[in-house]
mmCIF file of C-alpha atoms in Angstrom:
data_model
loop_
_atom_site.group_PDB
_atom_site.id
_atom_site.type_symbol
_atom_site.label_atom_id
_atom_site.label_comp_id
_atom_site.label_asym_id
_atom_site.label_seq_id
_atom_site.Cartn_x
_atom_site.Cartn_y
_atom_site.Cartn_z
ATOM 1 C CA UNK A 4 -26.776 -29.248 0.132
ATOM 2 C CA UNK A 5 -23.674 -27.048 -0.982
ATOM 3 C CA UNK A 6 -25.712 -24.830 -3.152
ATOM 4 C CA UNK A 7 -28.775 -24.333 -0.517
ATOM 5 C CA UNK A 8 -27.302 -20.749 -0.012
ATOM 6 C CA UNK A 9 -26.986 -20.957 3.378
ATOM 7 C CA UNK A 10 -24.814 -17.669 4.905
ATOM 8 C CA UNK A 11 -21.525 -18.618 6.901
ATOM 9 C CA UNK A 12 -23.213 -17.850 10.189
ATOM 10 C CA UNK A 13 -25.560 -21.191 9.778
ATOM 11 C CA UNK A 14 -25.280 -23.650 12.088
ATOM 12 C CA UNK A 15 -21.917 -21.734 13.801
ATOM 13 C CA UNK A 16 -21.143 -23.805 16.764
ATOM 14 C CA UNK A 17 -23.884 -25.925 16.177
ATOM 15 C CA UNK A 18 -26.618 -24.169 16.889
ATOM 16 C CA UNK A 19 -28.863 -26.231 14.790
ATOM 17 C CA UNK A 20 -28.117 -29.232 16.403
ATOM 18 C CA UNK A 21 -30.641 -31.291 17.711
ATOM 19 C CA UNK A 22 -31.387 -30.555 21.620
ATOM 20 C CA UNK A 23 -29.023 -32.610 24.023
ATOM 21 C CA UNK A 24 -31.096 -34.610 26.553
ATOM 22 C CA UNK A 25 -29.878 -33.268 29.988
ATOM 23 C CA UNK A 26 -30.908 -36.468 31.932
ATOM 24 C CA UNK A 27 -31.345 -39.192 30.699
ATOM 25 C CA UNK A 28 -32.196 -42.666 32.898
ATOM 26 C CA UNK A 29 -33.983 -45.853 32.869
ATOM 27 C CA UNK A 30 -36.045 -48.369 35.359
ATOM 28 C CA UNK A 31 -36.780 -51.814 34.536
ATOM 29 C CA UNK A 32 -36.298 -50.910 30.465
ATOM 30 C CA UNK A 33 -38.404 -47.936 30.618
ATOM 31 C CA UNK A 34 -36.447 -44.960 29.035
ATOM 32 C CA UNK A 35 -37.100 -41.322 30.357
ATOM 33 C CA UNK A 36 -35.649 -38.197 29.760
ATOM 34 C CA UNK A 37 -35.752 -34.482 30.623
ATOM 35 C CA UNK A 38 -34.696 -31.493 28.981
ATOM 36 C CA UNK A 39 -34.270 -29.632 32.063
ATOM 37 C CA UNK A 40 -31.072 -30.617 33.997
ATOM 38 C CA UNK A 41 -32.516 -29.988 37.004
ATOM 39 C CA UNK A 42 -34.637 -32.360 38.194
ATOM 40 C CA UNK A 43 -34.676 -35.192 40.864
ATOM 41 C CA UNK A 44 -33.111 -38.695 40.307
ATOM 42 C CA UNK A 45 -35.294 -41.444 38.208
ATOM 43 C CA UNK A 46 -35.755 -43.361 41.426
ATOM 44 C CA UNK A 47 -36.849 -40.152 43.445
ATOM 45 C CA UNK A 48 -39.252 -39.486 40.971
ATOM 46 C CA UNK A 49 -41.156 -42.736 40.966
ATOM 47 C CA UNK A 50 -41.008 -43.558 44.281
ATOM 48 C CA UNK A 51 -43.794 -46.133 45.172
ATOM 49 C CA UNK A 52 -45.444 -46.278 41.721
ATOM 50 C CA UNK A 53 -41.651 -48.338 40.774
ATOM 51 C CA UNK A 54 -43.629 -51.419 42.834
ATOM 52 C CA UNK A 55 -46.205 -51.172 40.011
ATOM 53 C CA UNK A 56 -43.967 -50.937 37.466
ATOM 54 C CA UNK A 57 -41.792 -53.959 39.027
ATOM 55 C CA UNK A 58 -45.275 -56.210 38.932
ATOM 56 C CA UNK A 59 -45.865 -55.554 35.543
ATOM 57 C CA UNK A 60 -42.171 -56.202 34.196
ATOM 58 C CA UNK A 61 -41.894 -59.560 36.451
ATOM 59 C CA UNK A 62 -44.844 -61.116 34.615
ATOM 60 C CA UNK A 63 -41.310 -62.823 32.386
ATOM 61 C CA UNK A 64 -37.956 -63.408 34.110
ATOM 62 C CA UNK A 65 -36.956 -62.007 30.427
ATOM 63 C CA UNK A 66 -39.558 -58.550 30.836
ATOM 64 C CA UNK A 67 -41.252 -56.826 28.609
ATOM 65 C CA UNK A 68 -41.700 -56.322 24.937
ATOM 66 C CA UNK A 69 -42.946 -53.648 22.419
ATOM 67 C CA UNK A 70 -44.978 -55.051 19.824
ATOM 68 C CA UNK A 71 -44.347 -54.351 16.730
ATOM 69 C CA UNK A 72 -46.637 -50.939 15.234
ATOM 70 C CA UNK A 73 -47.880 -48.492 17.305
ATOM 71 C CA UNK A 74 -51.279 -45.960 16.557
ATOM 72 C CA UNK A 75 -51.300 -42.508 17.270
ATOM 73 C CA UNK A 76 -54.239 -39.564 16.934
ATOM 74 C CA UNK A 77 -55.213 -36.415 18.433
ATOM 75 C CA UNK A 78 -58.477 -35.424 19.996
ATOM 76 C CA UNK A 79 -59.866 -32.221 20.925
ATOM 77 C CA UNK A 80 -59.449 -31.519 24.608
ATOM 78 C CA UNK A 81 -56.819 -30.815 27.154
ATOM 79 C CA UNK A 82 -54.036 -33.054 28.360
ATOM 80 C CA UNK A 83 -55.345 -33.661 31.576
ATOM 81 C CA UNK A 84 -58.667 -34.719 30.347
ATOM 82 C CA UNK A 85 -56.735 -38.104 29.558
ATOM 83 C CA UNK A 86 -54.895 -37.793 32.589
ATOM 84 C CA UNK A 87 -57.898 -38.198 34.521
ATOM 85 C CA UNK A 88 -59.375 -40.661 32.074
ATOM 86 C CA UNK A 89 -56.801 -43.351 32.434
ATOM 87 C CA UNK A 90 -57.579 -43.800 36.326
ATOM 88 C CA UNK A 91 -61.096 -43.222 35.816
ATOM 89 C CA UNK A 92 -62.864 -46.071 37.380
ATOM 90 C CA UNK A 93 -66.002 -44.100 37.281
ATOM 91 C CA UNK A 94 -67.133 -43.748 33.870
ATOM 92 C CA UNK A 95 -65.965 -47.307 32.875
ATOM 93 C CA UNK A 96 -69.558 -48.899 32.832
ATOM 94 C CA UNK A 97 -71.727 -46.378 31.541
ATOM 95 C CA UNK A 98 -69.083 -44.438 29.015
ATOM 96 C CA UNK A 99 -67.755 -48.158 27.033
ATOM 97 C CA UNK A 100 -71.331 -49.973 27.756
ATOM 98 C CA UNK A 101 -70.600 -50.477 24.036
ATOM 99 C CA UNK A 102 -68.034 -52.908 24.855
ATOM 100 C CA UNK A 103 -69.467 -54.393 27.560
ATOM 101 C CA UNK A 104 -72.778 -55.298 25.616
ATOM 102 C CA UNK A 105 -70.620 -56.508 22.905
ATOM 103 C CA UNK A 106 -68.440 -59.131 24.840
ATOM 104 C CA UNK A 107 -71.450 -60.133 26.351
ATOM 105 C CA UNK A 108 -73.499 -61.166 23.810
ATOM 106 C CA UNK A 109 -70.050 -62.867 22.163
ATOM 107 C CA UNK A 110 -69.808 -65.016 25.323
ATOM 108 C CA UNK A 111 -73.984 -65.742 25.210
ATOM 109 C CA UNK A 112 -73.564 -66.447 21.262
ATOM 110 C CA UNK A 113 -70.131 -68.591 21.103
ATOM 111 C CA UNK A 114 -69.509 -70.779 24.205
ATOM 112 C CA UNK A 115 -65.810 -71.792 24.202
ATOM 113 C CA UNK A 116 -64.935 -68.448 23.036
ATOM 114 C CA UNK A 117 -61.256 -68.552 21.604
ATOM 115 C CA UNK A 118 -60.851 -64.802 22.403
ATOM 116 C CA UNK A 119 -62.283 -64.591 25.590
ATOM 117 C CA UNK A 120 -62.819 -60.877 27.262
ATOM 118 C CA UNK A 121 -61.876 -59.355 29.958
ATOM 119 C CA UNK A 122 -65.462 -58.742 32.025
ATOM 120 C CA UNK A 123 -66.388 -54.898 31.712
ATOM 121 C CA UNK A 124 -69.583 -55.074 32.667
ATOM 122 C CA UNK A 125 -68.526 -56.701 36.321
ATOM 123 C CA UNK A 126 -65.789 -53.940 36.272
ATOM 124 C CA UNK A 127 -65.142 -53.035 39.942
ATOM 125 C CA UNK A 128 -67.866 -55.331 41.253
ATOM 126 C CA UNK A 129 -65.377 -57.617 43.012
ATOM 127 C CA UNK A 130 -63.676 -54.906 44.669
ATOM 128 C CA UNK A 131 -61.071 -52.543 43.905
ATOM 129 C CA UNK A 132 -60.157 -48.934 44.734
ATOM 130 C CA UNK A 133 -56.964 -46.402 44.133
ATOM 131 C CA UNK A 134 -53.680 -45.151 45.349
ATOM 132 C CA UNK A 135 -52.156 -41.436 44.973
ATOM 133 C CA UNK A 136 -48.397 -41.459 45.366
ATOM 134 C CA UNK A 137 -45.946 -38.456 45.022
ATOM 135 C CA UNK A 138 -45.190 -36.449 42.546
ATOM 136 C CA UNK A 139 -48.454 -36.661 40.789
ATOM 137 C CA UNK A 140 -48.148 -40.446 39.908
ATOM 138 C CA UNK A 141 -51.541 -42.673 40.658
ATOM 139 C CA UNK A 142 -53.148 -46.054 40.243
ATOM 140 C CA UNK A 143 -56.576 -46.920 39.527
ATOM 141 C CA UNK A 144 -57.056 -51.011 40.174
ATOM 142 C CA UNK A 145 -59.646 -53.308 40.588
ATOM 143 C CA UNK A 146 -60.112 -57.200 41.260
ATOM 144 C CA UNK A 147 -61.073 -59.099 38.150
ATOM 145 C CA UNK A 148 -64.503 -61.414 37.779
ATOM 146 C CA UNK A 149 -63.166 -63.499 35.271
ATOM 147 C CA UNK A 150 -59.155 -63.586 35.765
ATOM 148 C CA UNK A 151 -58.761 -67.057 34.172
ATOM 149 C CA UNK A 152 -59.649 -65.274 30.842
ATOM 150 C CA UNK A 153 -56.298 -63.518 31.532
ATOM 151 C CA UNK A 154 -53.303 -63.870 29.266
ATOM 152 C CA UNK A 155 -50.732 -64.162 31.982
ATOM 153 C CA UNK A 156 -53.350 -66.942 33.914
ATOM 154 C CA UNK A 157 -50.982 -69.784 32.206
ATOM 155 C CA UNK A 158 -48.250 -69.038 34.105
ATOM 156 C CA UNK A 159 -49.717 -68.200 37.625
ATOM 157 C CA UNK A 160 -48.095 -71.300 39.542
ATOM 158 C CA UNK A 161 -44.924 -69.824 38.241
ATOM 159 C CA UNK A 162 -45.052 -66.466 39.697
ATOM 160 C CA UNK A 163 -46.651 -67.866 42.802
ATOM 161 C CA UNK A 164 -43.610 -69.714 43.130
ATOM 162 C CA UNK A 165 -41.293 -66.595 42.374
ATOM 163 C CA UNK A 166 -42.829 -63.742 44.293
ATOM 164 C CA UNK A 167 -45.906 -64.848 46.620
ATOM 165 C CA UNK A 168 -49.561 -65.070 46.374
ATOM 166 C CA UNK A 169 -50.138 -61.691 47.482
ATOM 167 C CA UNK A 170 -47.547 -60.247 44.464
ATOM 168 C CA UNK A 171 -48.678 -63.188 42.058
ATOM 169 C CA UNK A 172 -52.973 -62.194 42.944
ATOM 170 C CA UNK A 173 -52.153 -58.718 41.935
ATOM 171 C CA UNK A 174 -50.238 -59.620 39.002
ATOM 172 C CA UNK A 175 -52.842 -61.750 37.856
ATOM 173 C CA UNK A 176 -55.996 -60.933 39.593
ATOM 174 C CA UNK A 177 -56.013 -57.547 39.626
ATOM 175 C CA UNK A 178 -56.005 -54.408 36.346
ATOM 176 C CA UNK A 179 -53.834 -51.779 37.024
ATOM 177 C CA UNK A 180 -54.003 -48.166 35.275
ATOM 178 C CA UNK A 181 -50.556 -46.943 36.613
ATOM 179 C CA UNK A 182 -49.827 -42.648 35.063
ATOM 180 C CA UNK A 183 -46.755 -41.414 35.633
ATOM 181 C CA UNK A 184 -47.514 -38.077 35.886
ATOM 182 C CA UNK A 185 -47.562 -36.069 33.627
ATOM 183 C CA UNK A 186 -48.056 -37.545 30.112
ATOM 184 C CA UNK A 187 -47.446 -41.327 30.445
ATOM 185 C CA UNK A 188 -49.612 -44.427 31.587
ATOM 186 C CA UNK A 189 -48.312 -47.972 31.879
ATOM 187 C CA UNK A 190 -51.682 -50.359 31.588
ATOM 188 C CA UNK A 191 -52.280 -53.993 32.406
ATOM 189 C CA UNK A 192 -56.160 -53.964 32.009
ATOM 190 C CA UNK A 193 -58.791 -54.878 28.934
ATOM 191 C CA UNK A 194 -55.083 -55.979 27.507
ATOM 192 C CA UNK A 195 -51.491 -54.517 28.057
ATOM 193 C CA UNK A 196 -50.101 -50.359 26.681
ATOM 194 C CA UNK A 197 -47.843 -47.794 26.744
ATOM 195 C CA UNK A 198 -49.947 -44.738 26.596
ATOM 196 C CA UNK A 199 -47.677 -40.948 25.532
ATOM 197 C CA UNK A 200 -49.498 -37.549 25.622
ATOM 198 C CA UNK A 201 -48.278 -35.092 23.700
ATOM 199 C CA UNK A 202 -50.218 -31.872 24.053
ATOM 200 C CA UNK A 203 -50.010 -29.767 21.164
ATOM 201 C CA UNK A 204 -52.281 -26.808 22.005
ATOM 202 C CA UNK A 205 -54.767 -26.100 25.388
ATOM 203 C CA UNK A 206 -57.293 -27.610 23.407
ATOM 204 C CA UNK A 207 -55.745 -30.635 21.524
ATOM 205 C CA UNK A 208 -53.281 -33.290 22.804
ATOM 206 C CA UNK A 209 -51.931 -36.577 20.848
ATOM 207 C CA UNK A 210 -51.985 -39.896 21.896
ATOM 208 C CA UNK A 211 -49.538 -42.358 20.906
ATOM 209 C CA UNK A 212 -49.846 -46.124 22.485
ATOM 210 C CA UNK A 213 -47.599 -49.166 22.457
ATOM 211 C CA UNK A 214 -48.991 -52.857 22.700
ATOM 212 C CA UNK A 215 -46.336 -54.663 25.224
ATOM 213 C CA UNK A 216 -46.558 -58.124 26.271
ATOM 214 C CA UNK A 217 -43.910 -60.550 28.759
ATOM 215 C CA UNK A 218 -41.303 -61.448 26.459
ATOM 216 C CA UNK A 219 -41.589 -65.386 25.654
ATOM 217 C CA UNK A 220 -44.954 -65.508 26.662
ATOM 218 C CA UNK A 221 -47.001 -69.227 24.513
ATOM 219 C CA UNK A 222 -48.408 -68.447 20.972
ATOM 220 C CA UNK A 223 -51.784 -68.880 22.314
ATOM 221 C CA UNK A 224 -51.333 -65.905 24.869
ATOM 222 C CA UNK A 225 -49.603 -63.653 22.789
ATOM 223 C CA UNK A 226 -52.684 -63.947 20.263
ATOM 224 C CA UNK A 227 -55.311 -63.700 22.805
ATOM 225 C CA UNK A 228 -53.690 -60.565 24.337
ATOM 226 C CA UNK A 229 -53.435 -58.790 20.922
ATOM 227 C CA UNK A 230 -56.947 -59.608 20.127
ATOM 228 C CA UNK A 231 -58.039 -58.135 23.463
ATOM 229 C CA UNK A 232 -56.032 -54.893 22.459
ATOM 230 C CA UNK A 233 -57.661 -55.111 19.314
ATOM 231 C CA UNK A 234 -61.145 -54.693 20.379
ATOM 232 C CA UNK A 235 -60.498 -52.406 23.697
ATOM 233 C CA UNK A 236 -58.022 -49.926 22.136
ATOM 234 C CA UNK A 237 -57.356 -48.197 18.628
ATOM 235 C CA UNK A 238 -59.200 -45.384 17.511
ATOM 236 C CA UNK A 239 -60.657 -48.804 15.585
ATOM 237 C CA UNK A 240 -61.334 -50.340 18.866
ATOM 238 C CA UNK A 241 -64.990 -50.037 20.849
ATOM 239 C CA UNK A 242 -63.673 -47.809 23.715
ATOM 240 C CA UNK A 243 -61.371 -45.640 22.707
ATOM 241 C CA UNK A 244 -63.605 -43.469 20.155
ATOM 242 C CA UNK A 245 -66.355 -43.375 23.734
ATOM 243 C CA UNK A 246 -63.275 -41.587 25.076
ATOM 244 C CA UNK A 247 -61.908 -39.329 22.202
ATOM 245 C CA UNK A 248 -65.763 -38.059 22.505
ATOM 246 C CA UNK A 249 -66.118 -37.718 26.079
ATOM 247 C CA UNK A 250 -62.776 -35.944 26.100
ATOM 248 C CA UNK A 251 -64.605 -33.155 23.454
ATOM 249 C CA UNK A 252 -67.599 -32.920 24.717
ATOM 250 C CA UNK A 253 -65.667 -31.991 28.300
ATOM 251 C CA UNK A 254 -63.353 -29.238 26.523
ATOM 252 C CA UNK A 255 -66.348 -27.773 24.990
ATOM 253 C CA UNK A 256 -68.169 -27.995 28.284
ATOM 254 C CA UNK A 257 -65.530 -26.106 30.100
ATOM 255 C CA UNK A 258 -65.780 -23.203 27.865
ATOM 256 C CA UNK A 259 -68.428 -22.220 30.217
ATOM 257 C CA UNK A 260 -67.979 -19.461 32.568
ATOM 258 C CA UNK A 261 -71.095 -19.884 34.936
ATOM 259 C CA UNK A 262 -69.673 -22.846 37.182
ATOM 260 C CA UNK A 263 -66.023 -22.039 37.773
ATOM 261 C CA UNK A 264 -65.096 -25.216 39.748
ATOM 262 C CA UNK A 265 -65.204 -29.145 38.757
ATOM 263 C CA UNK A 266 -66.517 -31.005 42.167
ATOM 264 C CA UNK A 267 -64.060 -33.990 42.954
ATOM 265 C CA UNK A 268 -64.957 -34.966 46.376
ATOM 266 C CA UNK A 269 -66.784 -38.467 45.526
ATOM 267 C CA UNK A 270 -65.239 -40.899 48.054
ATOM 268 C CA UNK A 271 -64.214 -38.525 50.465
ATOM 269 C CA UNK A 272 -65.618 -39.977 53.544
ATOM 270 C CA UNK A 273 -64.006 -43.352 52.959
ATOM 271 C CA UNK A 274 -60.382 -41.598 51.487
ATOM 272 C CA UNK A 275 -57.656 -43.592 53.668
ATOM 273 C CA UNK A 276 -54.257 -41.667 54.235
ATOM 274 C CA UNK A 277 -51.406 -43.388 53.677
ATOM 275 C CA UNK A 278 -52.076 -47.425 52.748
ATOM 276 C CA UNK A 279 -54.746 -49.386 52.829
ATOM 277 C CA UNK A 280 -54.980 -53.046 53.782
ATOM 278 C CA UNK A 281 -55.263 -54.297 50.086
ATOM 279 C CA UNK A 282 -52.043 -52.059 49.882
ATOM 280 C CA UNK A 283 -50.238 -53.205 52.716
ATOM 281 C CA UNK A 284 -50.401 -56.598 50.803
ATOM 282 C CA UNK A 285 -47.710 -55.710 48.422
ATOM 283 C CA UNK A 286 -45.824 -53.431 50.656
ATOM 284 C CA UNK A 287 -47.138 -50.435 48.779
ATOM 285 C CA UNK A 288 -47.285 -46.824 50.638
ATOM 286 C CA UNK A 289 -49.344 -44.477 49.195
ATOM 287 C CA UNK A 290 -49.487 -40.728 50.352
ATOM 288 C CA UNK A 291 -54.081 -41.141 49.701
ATOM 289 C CA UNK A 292 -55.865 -44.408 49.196
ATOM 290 C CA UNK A 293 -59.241 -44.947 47.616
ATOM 291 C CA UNK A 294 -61.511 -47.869 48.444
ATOM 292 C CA UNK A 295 -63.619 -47.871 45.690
ATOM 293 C CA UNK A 296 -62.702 -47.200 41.933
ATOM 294 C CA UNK A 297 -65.270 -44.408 41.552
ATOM 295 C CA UNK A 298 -63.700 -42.506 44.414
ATOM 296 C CA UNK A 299 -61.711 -39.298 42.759
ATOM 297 C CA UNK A 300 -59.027 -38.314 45.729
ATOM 298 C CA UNK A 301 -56.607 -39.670 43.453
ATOM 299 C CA UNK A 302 -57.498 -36.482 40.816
ATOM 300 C CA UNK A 303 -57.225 -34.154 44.138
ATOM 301 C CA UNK A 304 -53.484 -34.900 44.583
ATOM 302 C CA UNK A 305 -52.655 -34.805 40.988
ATOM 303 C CA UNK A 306 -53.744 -31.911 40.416
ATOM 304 C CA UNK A 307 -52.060 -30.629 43.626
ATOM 305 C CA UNK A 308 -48.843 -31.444 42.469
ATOM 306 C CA UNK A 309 -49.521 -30.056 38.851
ATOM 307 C CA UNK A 310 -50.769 -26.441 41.008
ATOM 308 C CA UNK A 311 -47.344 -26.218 43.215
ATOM 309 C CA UNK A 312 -45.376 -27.665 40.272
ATOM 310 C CA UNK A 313 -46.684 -24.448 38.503
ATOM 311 C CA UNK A 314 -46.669 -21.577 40.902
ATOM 312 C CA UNK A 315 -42.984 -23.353 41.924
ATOM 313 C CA UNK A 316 -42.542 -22.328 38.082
ATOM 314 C CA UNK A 317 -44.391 -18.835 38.724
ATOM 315 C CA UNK A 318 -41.859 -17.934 42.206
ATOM 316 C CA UNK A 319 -38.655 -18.840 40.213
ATOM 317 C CA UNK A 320 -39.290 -16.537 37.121
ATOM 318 C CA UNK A 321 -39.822 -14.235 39.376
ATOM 319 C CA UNK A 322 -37.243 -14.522 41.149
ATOM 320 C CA UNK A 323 -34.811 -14.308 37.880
ATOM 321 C CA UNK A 324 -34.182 -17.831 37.624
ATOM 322 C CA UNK A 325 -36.296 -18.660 34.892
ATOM 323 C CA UNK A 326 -36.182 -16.156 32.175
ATOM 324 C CA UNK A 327 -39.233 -14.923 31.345
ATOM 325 C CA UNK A 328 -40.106 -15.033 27.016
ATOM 326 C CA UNK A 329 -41.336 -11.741 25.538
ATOM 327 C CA UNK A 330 -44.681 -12.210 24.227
ATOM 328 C CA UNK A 331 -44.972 -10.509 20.950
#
């Protein structure tokens, strides 16, 4: 407003304009952007994990949707706690046994179910395992018991027909916790997000998450999918509070200073470099694979990437190229 008192000086050149986006790109309707100018193509970035993004996109000739609302809320803990959590296989059974009782005694109590669940208590049973690509992007999958309780079942002749049974098993048959390292994860699991970090402070991070769904899927599917969000996700929902707690109790945890290191070497005698055979399937090519979903290689080589992404950081302020903030 004119009379705001604002001296001449204010917004000269327009420096209070809003920060320009210095690349800006998009894959398969997926927007991302950096800040910092310098960083490698869109395509370079994702490399492999594009394939996952491709299967999850080709579910509808016409893609994907963003329902309509979204939930965000914050938790006490680290950014990489949910990092980690996301491709978790792990803690799935014992952490949301909640939710697996739950659906469980639905299905025992209501036969014909109109909102059937996805199985969590035969999570991982019929197989499943993970994949590590570059750049700190990973997969956590497994086969599902029950994939005829699947939204996307109803049109599985279709995308036989379109893309194989190999691409049209994994699209159907198969969950897929896909991060894009560092903050987002695409999921086609218990139901169907966009999960966005934001960390706020070492100690506190918020979570924002999008409901998508294949854009014309029936009535029927569309309601069955929501439903299934409904009771997996939503600080409302019966697994994501199990989480939001976990994620505190392991920030409060890691206050300790008498064990220094976190032990992630579960799986390592069975870690397969490069692809395995359920991999080769789909033409994937993975820098680590993991043939169980409990194995936690995949956290190995993310946080890899996040320690040479730093001291990469670390070298180049040194080296005057970064300019180093004076701490007051």
């Amino acid at each position: 407003p004119g009379n705001a008192g604002y001296p001449a000086s204010f917004n000269c050149e327009g420096s209070h304009d809003l920060t320009k986006v210095a690349r800006f790109e998009s894959y398969r309707g997926f927007l991302f952007g950096s800040l910092n100018a310098d960083v490698v193509p869109l395509a370079e970035h994702l490399g492999e994990s594009a394939k996952i993004i491709d299967m999850i996109v080709d579910q509808s000739p016409d893609g994907l949707e963003v329902l309509r609302g979204s939930s965000s809320y914050i938790y006490e803990g680290n950014w990489k706690l949910t990092a980690e959590n996301g491709a978790d296989g792990y803690h799935v059974s014992s952490v949301h046994w909640n939710y697996a009782a739950t659906q469980n005694q639905r299905k025992e109590r209501q036969s014909g179910d109109a909102n059937p669940t996805m199985s969590a208590g035969g999570w991982a049973k019929s197989g499943g395992g993970f994949y590590s690509f570059d750049k700190g992007h990973m997969l956590l999958w497994t086969r599902w018991a029950n994939p005829e309780d699947r939204p996307l079942y109803e049109r599985r002749d279709q995308l036989v027909s379109d893309f194989g049974q190999a691409r049209a098993d994994w699209m159907i048959g198969n969950s897929r916790n896909l991060c894009l390292y560092p903050n987002v994860y695409l999921m086609d699991q218990f139901s169907s997000q966009i999960r966005i970090a934001r960390p706020i402070s070492v100690n506190q991070t918020e979570i924002t998450i999008y409901c998508i769904a294949p854009v014309g899927e029936s009535a029927e599917a569309r309601a069955l999918r929501i439903r299934q969000y409904e009771d997996f996700f939503n600080v409302s929902g019966m697994a994501t509070p199990d989480d939001l707690e976990e994620f505190r109790s392991c920030q409060i945890g890691y206050q300790g200073s008498a064990t220094a290191w976190n032990d992630m070497s579960r799986g390592a005698e069975h870690w397969v470099e490069g692809p395995d055979e359920a991999a080769l399937e789909i033409d994937l090519q993975p820098l680590l694979s993991g043939v169980r979903t409990e194995d936690e290689g995949l956290f190995v080589e993310q946080h890899k990437y996040w320690q040479d992404t730093m001291l990469q950081a670390v070298a180049a302020e040194q080296a005057g190229k970064i300019p180093a903030r004076e701490v007051q």
